[in-house]
Tab-separated table of C-alpha atoms in Angstrom:
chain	number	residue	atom	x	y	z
M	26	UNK	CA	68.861	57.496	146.942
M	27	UNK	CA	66.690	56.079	143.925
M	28	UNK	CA	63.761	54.914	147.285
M	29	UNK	CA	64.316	58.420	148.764
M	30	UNK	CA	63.023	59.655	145.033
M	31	UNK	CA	60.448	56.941	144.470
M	32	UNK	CA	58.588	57.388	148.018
M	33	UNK	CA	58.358	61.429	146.788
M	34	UNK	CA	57.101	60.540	143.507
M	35	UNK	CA	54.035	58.993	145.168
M	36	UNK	CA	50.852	61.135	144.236
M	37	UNK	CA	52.619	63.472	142.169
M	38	UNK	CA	53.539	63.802	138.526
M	39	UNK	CA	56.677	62.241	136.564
M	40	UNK	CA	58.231	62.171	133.030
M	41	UNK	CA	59.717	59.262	132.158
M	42	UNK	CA	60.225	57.028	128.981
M	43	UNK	CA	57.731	55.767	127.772
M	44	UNK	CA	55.089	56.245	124.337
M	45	UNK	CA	51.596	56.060	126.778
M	46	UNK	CA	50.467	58.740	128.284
M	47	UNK	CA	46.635	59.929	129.485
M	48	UNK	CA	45.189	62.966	128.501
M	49	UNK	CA	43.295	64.118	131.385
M	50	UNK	CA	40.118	65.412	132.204
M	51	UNK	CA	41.104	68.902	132.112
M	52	UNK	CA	42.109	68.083	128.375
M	53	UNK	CA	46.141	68.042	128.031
M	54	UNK	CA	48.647	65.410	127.828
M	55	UNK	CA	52.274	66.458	128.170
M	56	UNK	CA	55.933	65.081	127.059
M	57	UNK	CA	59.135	65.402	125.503
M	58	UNK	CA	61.215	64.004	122.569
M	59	UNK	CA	64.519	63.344	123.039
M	60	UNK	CA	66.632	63.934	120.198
M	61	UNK	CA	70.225	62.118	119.373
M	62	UNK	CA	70.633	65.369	116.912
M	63	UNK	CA	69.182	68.209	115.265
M	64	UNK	CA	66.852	67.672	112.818
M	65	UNK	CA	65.367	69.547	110.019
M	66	UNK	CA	61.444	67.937	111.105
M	67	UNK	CA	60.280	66.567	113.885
M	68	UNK	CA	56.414	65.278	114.050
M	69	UNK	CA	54.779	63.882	116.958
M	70	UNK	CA	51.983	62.045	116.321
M	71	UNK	CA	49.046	60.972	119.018
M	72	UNK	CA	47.136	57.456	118.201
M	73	UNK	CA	43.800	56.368	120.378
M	74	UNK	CA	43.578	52.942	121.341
M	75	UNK	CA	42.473	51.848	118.250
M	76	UNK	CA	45.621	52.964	116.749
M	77	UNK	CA	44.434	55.810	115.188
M	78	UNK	CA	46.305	58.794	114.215
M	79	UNK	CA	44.503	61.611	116.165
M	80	UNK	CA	46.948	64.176	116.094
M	81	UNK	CA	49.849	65.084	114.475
M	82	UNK	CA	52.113	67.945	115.451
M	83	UNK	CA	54.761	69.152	113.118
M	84	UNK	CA	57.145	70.704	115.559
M	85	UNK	CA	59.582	72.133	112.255
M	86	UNK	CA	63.472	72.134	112.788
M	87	UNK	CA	64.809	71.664	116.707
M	88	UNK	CA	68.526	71.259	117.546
M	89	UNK	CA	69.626	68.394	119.680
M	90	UNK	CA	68.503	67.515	123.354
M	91	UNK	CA	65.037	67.196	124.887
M	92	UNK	CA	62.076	68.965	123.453
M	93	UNK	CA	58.936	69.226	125.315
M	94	UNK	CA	55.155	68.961	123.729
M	95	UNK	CA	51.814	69.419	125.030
M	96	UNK	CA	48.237	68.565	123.341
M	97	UNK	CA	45.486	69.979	124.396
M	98	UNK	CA	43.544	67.201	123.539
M	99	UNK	CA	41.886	68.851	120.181
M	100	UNK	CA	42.054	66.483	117.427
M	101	UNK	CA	43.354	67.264	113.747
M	102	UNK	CA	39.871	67.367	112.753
M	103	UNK	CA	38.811	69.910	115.222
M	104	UNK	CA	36.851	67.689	117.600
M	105	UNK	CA	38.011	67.937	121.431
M	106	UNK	CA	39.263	64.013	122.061
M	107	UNK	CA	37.629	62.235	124.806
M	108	UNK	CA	40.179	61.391	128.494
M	109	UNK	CA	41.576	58.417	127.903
M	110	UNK	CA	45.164	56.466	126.888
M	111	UNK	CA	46.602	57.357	124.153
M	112	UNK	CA	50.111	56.523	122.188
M	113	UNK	CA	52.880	58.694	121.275
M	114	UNK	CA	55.169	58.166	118.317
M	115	UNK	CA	57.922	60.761	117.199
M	116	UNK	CA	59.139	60.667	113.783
M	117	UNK	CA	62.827	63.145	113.396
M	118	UNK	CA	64.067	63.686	110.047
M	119	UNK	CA	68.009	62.497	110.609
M	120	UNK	CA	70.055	63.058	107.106
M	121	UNK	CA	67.186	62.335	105.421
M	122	UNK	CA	66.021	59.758	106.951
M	123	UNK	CA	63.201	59.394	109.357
M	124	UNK	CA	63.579	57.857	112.514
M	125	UNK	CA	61.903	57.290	115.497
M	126	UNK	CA	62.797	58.865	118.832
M	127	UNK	CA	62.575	57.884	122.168
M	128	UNK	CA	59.633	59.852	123.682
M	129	UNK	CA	58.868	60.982	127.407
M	130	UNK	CA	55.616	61.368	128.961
M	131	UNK	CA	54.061	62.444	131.840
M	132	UNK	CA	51.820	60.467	133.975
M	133	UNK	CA	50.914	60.745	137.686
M	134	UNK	CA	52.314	58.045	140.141
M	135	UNK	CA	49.561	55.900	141.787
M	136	UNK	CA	51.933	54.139	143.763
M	137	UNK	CA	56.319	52.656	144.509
M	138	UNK	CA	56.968	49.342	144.590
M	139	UNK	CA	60.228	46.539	144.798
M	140	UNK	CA	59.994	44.253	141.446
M	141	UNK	CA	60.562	40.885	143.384
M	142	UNK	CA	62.338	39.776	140.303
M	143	UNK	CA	64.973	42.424	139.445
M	144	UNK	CA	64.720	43.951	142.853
M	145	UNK	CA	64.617	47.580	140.794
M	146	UNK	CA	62.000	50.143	142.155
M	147	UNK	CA	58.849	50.797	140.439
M	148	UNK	CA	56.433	53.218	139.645
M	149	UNK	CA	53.361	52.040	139.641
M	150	UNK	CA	51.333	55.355	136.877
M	151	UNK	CA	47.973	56.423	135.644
M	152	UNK	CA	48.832	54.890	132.493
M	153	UNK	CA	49.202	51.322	133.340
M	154	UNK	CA	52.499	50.870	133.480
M	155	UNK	CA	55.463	50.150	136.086
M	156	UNK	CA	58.203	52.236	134.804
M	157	UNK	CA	61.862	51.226	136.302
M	158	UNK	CA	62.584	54.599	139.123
M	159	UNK	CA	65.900	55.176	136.364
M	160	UNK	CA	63.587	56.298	133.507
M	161	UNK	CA	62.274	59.146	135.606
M	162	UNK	CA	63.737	62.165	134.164
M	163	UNK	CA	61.585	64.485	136.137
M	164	UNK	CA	59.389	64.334	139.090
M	165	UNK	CA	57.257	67.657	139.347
């Protein structure tokens, strides 16, 4: 079943877990948080390669499950950001605490391979990684 979904995830778009993601050409990079329980404040924050905050979204109170985000690649400081790789880091206030939450991105599939290793299938993405075909949560 898993190959069946891998060979249609070939030159089309997934979201899967992972913090990379590309912001594209066309100037938006989407994702989704997924939160172990409501929180009072969630903020998603975008770094460039050199680790730089970009971008930070405050997102306010959501309840519990997966919340999706989009950037449209205009930085905090007004300037559009240039295509590239950036890194996303999600920060939920939990009992007043912060924590960090698993994130989900979405990234286009250049190609499905067999890890000789582990024998798992892989996507092969725009954003440089092989993500294992069981972190896909959605193939659009």
């Amino acid at each position: 079943v898993d190959a069946v979904r891998a060979t249609r995830a070939a030159g089309r778009q997934v979201v899967a877990v992972g913090s990379n993601a590309v912001l594209s050409a066309n100037g938006y990079l989407n994702g989704a948080i997924n939160l172990s329980q409501s929180t009072n404040q969630l903020v998603v924050g975008i770094y460039d390669s050199a680790g730089q905050l970009v971008k930070q979204m405050d997102m306010g109170p959501q309840s519990k499950g997966t919340i999706p985000f989009a950037w449209d690649g205009i930085k905090d400081n007004g300037d559009n950001a240039q295509s590239g790789l950036y890194q996303i880091k999600a920060m939920a206030n939990l009992g007043g605490t912060p924590q960090a939450m698993d994130t989900y991105v979405a990234a286009s599939v250049d190609s499905v391979m067999l890890d000789p290793t582990s024998q798992q299938i892989m996507l092969n993405t725009s954003n440089g990684e092989a993500i294992k075909m069981s972190d896909v949560k959605q193939i659009m």
